mmCIF file of C-alpha atoms in Angstrom:
data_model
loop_
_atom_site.group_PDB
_atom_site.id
_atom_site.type_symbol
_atom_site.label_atom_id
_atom_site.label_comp_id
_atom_site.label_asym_id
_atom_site.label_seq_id
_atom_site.Cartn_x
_atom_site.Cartn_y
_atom_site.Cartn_z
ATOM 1 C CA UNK A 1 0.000 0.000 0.000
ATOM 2 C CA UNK A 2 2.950 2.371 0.690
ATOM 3 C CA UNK A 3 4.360 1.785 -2.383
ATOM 4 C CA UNK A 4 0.880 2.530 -3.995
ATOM 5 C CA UNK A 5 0.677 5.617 -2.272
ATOM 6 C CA UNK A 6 4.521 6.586 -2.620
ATOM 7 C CA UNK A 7 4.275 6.027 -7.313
ATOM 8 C CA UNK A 8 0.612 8.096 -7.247
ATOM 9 C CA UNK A 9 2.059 10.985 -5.140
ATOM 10 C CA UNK A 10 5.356 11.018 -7.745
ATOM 11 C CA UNK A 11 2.761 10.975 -10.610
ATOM 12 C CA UNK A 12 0.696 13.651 -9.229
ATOM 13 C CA UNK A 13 3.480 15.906 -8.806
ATOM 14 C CA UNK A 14 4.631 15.014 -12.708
ATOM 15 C CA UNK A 15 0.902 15.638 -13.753
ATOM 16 C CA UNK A 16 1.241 19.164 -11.888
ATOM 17 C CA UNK A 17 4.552 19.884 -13.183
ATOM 18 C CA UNK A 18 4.573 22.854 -15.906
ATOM 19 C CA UNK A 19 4.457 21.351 -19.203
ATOM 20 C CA UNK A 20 4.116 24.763 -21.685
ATOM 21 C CA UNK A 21 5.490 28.677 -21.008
ATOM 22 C CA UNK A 22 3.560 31.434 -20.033
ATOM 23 C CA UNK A 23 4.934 34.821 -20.503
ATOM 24 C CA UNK A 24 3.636 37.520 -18.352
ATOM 25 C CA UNK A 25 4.528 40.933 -20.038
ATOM 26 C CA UNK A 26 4.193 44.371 -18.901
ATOM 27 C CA UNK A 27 5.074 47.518 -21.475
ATOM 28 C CA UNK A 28 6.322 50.895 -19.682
ATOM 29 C CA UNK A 29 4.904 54.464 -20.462
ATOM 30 C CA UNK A 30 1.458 52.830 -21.406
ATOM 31 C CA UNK A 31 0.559 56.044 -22.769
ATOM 32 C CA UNK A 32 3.019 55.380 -25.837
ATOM 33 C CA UNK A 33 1.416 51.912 -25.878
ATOM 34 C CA UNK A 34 -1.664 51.485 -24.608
ATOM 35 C CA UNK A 35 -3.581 49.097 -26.813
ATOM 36 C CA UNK A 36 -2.888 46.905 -30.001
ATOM 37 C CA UNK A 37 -1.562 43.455 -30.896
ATOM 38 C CA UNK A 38 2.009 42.263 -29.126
ATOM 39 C CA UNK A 39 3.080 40.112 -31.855
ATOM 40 C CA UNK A 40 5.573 37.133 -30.837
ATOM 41 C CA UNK A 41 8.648 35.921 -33.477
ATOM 42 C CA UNK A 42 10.639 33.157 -33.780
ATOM 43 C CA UNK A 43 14.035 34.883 -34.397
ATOM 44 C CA UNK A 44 14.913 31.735 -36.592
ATOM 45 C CA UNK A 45 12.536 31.667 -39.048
ATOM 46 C CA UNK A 46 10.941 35.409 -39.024
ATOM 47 C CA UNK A 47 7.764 33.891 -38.238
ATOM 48 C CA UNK A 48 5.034 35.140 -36.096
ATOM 49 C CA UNK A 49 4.180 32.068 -33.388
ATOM 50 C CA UNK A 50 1.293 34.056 -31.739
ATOM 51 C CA UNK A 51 -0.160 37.320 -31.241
ATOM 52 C CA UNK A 52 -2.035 38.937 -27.887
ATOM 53 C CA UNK A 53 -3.785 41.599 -27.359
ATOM 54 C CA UNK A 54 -2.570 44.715 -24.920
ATOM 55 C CA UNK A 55 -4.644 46.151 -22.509
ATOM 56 C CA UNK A 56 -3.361 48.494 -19.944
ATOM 57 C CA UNK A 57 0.219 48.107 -20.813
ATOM 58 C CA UNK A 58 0.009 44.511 -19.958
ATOM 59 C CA UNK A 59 -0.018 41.334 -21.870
ATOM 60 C CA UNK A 60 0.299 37.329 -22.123
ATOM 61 C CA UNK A 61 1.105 34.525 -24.186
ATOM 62 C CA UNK A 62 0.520 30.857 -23.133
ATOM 63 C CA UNK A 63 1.999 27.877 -25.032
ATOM 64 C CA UNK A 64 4.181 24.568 -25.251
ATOM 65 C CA UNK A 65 7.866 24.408 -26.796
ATOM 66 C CA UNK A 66 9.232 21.329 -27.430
ATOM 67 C CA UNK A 67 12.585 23.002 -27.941
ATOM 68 C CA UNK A 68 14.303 26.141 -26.457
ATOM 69 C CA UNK A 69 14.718 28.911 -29.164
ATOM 70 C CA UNK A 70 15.336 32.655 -29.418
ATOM 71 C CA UNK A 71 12.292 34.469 -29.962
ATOM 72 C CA UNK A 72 11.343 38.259 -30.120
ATOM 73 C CA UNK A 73 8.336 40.014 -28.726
ATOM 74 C CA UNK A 74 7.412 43.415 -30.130
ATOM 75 C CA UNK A 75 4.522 46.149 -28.721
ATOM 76 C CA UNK A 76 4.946 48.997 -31.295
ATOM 77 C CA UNK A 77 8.347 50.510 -31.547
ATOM 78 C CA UNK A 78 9.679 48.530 -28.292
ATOM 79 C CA UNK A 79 11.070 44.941 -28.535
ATOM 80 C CA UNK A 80 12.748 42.490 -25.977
ATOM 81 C CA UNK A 81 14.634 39.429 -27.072
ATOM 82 C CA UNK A 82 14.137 35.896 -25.152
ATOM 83 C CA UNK A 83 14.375 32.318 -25.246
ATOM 84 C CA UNK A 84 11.223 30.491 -25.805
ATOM 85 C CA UNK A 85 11.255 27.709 -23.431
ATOM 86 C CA UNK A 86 8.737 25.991 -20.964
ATOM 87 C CA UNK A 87 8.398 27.996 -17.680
ATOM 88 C CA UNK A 88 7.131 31.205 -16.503
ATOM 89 C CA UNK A 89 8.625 34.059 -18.242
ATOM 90 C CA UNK A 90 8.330 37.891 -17.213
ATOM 91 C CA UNK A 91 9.091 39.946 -19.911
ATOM 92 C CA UNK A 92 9.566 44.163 -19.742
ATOM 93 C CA UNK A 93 9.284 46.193 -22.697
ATOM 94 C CA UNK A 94 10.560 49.644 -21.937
ATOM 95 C CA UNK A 95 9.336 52.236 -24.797
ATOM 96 C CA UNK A 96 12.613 54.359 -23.483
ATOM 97 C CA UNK A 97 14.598 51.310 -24.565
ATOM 98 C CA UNK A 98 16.370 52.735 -27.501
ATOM 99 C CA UNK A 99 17.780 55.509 -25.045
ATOM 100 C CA UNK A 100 18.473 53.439 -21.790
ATOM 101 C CA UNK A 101 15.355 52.110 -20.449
ATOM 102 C CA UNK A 102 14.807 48.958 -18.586
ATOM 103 C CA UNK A 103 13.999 45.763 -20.649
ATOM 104 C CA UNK A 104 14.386 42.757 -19.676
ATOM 105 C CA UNK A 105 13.120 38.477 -19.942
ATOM 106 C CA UNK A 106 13.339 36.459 -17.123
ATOM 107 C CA UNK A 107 12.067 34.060 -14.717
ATOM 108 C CA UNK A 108 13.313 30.673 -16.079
ATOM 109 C CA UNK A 109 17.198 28.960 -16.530
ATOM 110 C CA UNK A 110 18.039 30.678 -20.077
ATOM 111 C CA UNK A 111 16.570 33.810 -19.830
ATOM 112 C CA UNK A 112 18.524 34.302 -16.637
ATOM 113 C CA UNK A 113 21.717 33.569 -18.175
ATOM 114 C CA UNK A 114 20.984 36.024 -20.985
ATOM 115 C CA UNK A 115 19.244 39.088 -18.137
ATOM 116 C CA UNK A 116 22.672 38.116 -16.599
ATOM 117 C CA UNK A 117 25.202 38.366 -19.633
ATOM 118 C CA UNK A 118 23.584 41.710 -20.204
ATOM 119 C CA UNK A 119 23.836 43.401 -16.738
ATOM 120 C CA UNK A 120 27.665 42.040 -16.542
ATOM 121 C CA UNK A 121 28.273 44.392 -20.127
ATOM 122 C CA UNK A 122 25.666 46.920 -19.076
ATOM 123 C CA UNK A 123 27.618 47.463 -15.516
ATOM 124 C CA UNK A 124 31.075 47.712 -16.847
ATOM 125 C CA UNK A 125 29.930 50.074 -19.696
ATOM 126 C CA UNK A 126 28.914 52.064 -17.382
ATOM 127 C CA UNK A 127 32.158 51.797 -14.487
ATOM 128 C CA UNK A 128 34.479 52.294 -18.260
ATOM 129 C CA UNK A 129 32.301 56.021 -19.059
ATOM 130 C CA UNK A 130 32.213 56.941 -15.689
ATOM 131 C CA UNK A 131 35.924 56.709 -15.145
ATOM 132 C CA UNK A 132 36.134 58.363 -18.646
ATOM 133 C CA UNK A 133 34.873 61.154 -17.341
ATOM 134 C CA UNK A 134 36.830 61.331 -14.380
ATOM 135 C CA UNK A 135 40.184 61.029 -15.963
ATOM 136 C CA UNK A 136 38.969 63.395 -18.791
ATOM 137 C CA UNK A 137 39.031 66.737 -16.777
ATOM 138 C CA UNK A 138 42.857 65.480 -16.216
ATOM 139 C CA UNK A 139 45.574 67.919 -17.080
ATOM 140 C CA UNK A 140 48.511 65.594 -17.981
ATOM 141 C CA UNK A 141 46.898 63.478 -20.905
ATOM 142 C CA UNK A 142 49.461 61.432 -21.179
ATOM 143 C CA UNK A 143 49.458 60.109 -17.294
ATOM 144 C CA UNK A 144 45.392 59.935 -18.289
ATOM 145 C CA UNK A 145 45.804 58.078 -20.974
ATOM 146 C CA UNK A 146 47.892 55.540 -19.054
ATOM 147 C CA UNK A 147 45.114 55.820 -16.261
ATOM 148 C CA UNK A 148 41.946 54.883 -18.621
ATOM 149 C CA UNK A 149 44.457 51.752 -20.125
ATOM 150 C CA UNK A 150 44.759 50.311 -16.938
ATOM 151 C CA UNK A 151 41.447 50.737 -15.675
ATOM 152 C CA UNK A 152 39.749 49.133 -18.826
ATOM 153 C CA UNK A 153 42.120 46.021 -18.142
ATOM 154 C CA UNK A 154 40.943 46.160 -14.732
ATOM 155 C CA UNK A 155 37.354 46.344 -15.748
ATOM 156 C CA UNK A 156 38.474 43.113 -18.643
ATOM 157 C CA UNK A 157 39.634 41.411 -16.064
ATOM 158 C CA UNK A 158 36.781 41.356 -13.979
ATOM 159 C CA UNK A 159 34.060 41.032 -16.974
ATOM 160 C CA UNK A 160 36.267 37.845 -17.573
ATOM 161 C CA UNK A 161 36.250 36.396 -14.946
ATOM 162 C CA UNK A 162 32.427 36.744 -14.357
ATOM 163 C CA UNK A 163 32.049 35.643 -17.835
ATOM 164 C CA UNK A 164 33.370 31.952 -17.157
ATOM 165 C CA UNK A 165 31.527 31.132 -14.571
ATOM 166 C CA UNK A 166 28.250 32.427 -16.068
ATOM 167 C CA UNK A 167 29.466 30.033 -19.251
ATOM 168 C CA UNK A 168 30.102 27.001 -17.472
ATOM 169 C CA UNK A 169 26.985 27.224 -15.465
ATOM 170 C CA UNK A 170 25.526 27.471 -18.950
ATOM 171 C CA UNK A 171 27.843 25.024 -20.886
ATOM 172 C CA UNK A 172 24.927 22.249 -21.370
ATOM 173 C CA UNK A 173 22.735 24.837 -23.450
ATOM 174 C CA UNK A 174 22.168 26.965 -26.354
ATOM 175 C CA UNK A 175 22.851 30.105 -24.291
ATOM 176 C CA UNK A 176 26.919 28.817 -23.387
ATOM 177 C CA UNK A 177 27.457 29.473 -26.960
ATOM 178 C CA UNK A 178 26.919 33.149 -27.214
ATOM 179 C CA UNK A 179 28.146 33.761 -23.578
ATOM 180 C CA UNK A 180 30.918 31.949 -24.668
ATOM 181 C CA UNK A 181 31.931 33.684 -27.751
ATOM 182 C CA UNK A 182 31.511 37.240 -25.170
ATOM 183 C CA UNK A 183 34.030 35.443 -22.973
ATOM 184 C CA UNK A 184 36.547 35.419 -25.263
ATOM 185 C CA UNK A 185 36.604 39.155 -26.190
ATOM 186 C CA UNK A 186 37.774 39.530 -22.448
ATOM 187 C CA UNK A 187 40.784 37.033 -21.339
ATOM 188 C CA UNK A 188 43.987 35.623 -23.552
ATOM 189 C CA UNK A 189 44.410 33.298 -26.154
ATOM 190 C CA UNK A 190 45.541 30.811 -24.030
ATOM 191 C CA UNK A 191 42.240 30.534 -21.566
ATOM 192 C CA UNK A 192 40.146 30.715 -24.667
ATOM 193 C CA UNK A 193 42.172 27.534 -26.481
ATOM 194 C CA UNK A 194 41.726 25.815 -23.164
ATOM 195 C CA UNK A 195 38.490 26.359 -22.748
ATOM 196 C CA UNK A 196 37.781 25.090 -26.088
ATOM 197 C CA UNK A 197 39.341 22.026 -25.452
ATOM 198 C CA UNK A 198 36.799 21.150 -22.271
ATOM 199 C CA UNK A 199 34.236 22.242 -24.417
ATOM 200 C CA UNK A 200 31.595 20.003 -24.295
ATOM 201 C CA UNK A 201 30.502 18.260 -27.457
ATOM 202 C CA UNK A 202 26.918 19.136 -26.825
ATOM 203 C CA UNK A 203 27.745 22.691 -27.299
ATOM 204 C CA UNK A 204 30.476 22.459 -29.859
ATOM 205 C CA UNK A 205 27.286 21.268 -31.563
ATOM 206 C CA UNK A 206 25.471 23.985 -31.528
ATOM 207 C CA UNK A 207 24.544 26.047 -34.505
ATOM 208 C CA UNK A 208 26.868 28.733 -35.314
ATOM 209 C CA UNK A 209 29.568 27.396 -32.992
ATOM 210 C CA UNK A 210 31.708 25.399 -35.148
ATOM 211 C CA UNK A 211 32.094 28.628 -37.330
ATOM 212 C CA UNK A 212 32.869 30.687 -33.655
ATOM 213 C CA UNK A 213 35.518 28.227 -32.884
ATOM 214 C CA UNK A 214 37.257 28.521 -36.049
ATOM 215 C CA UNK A 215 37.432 31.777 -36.379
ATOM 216 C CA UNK A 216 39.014 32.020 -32.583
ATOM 217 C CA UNK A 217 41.373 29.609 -33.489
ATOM 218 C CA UNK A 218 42.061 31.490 -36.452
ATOM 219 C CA UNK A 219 42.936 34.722 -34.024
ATOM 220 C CA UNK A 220 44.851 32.585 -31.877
ATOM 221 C CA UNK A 221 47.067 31.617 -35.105
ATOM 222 C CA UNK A 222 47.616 35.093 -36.117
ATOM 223 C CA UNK A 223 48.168 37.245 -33.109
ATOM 224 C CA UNK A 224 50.799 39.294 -32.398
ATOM 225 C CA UNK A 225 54.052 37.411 -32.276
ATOM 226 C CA UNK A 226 52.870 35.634 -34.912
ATOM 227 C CA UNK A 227 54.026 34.949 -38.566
ATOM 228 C CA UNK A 228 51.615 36.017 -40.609
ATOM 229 C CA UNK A 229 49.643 34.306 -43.301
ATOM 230 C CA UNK A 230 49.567 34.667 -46.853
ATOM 231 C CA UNK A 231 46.865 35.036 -49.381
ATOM 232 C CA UNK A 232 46.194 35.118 -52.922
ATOM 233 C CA UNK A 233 43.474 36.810 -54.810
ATOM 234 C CA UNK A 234 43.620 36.036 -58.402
ATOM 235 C CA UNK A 235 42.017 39.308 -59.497
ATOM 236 C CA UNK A 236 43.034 41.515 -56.314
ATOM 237 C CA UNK A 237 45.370 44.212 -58.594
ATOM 238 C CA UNK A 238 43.557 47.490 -59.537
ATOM 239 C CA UNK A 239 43.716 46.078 -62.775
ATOM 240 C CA UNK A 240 42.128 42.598 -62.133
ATOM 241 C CA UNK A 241 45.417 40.664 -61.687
ATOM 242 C CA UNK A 242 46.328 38.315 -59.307
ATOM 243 C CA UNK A 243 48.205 39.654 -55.882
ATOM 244 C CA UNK A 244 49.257 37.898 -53.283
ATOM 245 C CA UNK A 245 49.393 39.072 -49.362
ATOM 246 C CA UNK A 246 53.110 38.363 -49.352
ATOM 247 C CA UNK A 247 53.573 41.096 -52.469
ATOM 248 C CA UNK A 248 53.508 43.569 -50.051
ATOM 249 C CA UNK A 249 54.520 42.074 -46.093
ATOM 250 C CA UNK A 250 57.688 40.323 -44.972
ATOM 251 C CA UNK A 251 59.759 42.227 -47.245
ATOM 252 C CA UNK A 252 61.916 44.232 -44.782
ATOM 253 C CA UNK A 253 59.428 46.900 -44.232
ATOM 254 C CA UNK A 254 57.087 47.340 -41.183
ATOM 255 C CA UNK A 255 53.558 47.604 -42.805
ATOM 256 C CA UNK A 256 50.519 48.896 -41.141
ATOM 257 C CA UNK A 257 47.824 47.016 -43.122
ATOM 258 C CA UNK A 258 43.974 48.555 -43.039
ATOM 259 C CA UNK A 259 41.421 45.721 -43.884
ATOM 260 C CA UNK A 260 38.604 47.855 -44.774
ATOM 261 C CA UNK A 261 35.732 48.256 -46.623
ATOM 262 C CA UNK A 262 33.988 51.403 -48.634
ATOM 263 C CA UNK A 263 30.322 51.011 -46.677
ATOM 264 C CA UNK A 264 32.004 51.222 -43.436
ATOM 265 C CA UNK A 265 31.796 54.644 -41.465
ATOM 266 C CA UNK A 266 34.276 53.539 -38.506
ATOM 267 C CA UNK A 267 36.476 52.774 -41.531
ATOM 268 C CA UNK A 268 36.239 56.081 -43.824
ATOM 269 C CA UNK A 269 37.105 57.608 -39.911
ATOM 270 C CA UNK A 270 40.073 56.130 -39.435
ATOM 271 C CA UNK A 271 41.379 56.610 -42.759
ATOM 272 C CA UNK A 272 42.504 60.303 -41.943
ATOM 273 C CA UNK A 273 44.848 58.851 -39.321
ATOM 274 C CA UNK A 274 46.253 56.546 -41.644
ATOM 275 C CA UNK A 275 47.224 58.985 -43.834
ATOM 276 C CA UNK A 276 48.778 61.439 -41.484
ATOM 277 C CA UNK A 277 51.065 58.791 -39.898
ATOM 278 C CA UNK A 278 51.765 57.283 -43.806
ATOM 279 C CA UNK A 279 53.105 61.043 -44.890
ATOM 280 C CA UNK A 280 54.781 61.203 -41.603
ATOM 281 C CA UNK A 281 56.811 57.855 -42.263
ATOM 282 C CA UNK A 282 56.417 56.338 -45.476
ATOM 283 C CA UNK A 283 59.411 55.251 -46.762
ATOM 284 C CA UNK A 284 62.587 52.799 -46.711
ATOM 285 C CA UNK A 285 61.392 51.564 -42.996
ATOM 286 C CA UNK A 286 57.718 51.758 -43.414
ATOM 287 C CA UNK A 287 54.590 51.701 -45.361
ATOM 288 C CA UNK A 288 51.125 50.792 -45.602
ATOM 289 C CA UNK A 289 48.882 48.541 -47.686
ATOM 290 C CA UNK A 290 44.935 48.934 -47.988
ATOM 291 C CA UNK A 291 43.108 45.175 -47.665
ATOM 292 C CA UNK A 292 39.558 45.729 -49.334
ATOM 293 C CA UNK A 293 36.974 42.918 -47.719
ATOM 294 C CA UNK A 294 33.564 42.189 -48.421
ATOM 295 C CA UNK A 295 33.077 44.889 -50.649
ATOM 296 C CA UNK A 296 32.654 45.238 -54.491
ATOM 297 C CA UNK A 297 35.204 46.366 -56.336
ATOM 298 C CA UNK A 298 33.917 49.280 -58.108
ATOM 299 C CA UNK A 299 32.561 50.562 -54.585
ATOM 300 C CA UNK A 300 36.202 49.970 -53.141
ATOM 301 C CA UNK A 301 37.855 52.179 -55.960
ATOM 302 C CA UNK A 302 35.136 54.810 -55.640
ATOM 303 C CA UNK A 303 36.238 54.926 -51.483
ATOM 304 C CA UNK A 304 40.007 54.849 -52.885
ATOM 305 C CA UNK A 305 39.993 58.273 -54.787
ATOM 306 C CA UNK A 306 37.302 60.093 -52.546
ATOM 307 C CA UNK A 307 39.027 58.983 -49.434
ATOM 308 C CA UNK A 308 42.244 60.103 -50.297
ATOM 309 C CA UNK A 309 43.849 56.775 -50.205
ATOM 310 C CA UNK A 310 46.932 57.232 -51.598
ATOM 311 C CA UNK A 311 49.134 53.768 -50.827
ATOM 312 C CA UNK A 312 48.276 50.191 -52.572
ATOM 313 C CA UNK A 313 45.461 48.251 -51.959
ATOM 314 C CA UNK A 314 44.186 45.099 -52.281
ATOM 315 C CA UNK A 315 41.359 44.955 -53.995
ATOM 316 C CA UNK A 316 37.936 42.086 -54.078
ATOM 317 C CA UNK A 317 39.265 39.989 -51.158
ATOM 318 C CA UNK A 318 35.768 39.643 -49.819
ATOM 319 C CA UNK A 319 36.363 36.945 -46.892
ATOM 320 C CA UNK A 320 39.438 35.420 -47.629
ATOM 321 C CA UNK A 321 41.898 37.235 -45.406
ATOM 322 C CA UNK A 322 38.867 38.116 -42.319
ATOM 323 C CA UNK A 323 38.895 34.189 -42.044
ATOM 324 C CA UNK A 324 42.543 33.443 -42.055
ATOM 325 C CA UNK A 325 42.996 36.292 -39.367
ATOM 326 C CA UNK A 326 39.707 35.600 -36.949
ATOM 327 C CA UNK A 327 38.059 39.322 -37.994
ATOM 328 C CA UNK A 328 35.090 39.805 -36.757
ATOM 329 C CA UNK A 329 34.620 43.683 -37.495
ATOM 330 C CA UNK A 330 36.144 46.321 -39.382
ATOM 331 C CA UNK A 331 38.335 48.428 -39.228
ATOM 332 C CA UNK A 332 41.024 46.090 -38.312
ATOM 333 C CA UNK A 333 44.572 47.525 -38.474
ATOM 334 C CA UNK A 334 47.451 45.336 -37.942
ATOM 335 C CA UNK A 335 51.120 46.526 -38.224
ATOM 336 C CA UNK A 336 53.347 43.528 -39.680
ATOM 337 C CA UNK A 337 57.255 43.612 -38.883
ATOM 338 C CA UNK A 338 59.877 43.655 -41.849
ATOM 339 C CA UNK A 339 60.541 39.651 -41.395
ATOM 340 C CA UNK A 340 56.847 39.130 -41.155
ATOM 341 C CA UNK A 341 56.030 38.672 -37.635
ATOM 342 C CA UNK A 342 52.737 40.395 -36.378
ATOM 343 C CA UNK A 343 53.973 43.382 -33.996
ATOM 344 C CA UNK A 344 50.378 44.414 -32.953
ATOM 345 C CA UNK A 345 46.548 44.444 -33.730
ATOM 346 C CA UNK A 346 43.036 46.386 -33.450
ATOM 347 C CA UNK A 347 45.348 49.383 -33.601
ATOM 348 C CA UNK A 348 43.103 52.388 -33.748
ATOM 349 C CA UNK A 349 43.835 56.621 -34.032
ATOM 350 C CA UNK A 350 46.621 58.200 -31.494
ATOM 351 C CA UNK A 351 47.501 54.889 -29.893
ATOM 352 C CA UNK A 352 48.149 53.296 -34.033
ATOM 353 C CA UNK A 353 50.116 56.347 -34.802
ATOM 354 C CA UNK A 354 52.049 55.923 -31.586
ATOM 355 C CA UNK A 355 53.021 52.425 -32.076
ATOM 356 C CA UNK A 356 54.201 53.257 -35.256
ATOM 357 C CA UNK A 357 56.649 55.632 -34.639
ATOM 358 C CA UNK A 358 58.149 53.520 -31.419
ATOM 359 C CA UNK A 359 58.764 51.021 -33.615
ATOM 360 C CA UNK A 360 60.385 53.152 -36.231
ATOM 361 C CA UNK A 361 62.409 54.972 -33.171
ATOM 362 C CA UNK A 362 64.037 51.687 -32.109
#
C-alpha cells in the first residue's frame, strides 16, 4: 500500500509539473502603448508564433515548446529578445529602450543567463564612461591616458572572470554558446584555447559554434608574435590581376595594413589617421597597404579616390583574409614587422600612430 501511495504521489506531482510557457509581459509608459496586438517571433525563421492583445500596458502569451529557441516580442516601436522555453517568463518592454530604459526576460534557466550576460556588459559600460569622465578633466593626458588603459584592463579582467563562470553554469545549453563567444573578447588566447578544449561536445554542436571556434582559433594563429599568413586573390590588382598578401609584407618593411571596406563609417574615420602617420613615415622603414573585404570592387575604388587613399590596396578579397585572421569587425589595423612577424593588432587613431613611430624609433 505504501508503495501505492509513494508512485501516485510522484505521478501527481509530474501531472502538476509545468508542461508549456507562459509569458507575463508588462510595457512601460502605457501612454506610448496602450492598446494593439504584441506580436511574438521566432528569431529563426521570421515567423510570427502568436499574437495577444494589450490592454493596460500589460499582456500574455501561453503555449508549449518542445525546444528552447530565441524568440522576439514586439509592442509597437519597443522589442525584448528571449528564449522560448517551458516555464514562466516575465518579460519588460521599456518604450525608453532605444535611449536606456529597462527591458528585460526572465524568470526561467536561459533567460537568466541572458538578463545576466547583459547586466555584466551593461555594468562595466557604465564603471568604463564613468571613469572616462573622471580622468577626462585630467591635465597631464598622457598620465590619463595611461590611467583609462589600466582601468579598462581592470574592468576586462573582472568582466572575464564573471564571464566563465556564467558560461560554465551554462555550458549544457544553447545560451553557453553566445556567452561563450563574449568570454573570449575579455581574457587571452591561451584561456580561450583551453576552454575550447573542455568544451563540451553538446555545445560544440550547436549552430553557429563550429564557425565561432574557427574563427578564434584562427585569431589565436595570427596574433601578435605571430608569422603572418599569406593570401592570394587572383584578381586583387587594380587592374584585375592576381596579388598575393606576401607582395607587399615580410619584405623588410614594417607595414601597417587597413582591412577595410567602402560602406564602413568607422572605416572612412580612421582613414585620416592613416594617412597622417603614412606622410609622416612612409618610406625605406615603413609603409602601408589597404586590404579591401567584403566589398565590391567598383565601390572599393570609388572609397580609394574620394578617401584620399593614396598607398596600394588590395582589392575584391571579400572573406578570404577576415577568415585566415579571426576578424570579426572592421576596421582592423594590424602593423606587420619587416621579417613578417605580427607586432600588434586592433590598432586604432593616437595609440596606431604611436606604435608606429616607437617602432620606427628603435
Amino acid at each position: 500500500m505504501r508503495k501505492l501511495f509513494i508512485a501516485a504521489l510522484a505521478a501527481t506531482m509530474v501531472a502538476c509539473a509545468p508542461t508549456g510557457y507562459e509569458i507575463s509581459g508588462v510595457v512601460t509608459n502605457p501612454d506610448a502603448v496602450s492598446t494593439g496586438k504584441v506580436m511574438l517571433f521566432s528569431q529563426k525563421s521570421g515567423t510570427v508564433l502568436d499574437s495577444a492583445t494589450l490592454v493596460d500596458g500589460k499582456f500574455t502569451f501561453k503555449g508549449v515548446q518542445e525546444t528552447p529557441e530565441k524568440a522576439m516580442i514586439m509592442a509597437g516601436r519597443s522589442r525584448v529578445q528571449l528564449i522560448l522555453e517551458n516555464g514562466k517568463i516575465e518579460v519588460k518592454l521599456d518604450n525608453a529602450n532605444m535611449r536606456g530604459g529597462d527591458t528585460y526576460a526572465k524568470g526561467t534557466k536561459l533567460n537568466d543567463a541572458v538578463n545576466e550576460q547583459t547586466k555584466i556588459m551593461n555594468e562595466a559600460s557604465k564603471a568604463v564612461a564613468a571613469k572616462y569622465q573622471e580622468i577626462n578633466a585630467m591635465e597631464d593626458k598622457d598620465a590619463a591616458q595611461a590611467a583609462f588603459a589600466a582601468f579598462q584592463d581592470s574592468v576586462s579582467a573582472t568582466v572575464g572572470a564573471k564571464f566563465k563562470a556564467l558560461y560554465m553554469a551554462n555550458a549544457d545549453n544553447m545560451v553557453g554558446a553566445d556567452i561563450f563567444t563574449a568570454y573570449t573578447n575579455f581574457v587571452s588566447p591561451a584561456e580561450v584555447e583551453e576552454a575550447i578544449k573542455t568544451m563540451p561536445e553538446s555545445l560544440k554542436n550547436q549552430p553557429g559554434m563550429a564557425k565561432q571556434i574557427a574563427a578564434i582559433e584562427a585569431l589565436a594563429a595570427t596574433g601578435e608574435g605571430k608569422m603572418f599568413t599569406d593570401f592570394t586573390i587572383e584578381d586583387g590588382g587594380v587592374n584585375g590581376e592576381k596579388v598575393s598578401f606576401s607582395d607587399y609584407v615580410g619584405k623588410g618593411k614594417y607595414v601597417l595594413v587597413d582591412f577595410f571596406a567602402s560602406w564602413c563609417g568607422p572605416c572612412k574615420a580612421e582613414i585620416p589617421n592613416i594617412i597622417e602617420i603614412y606622410k609622416e613615415c612612409a618610406g625605406d622603414k615603413f609603409d602601408v597597404l589597404g586590404v579591401a573585404v567584403w566589398d565590391k570592387v567598383d565601390a572599393t575604388k570609388k572609397a580609394v579616390e574620394s578617401e584620399g587613399i593614396i598607398w596600394p590596396v588590395i582589392y575584391n578579397c571579400q572573406s578570404i583574409p577576415t577568415d585566415i585572421y579571426g576578424i570579426k569587425g572592421i576596421p582592423q589595423v594590424m602593423l606587420i614587422g619587416p621579417d613578417g612577424t605580427i607586432v600588434a593588432r586592433n590598432l586604432r587613431g593616437d595609440a596606431m600612430k604611436a606604435k608606429v613611430r616607437e617602432v620606427l624609433s628603435k
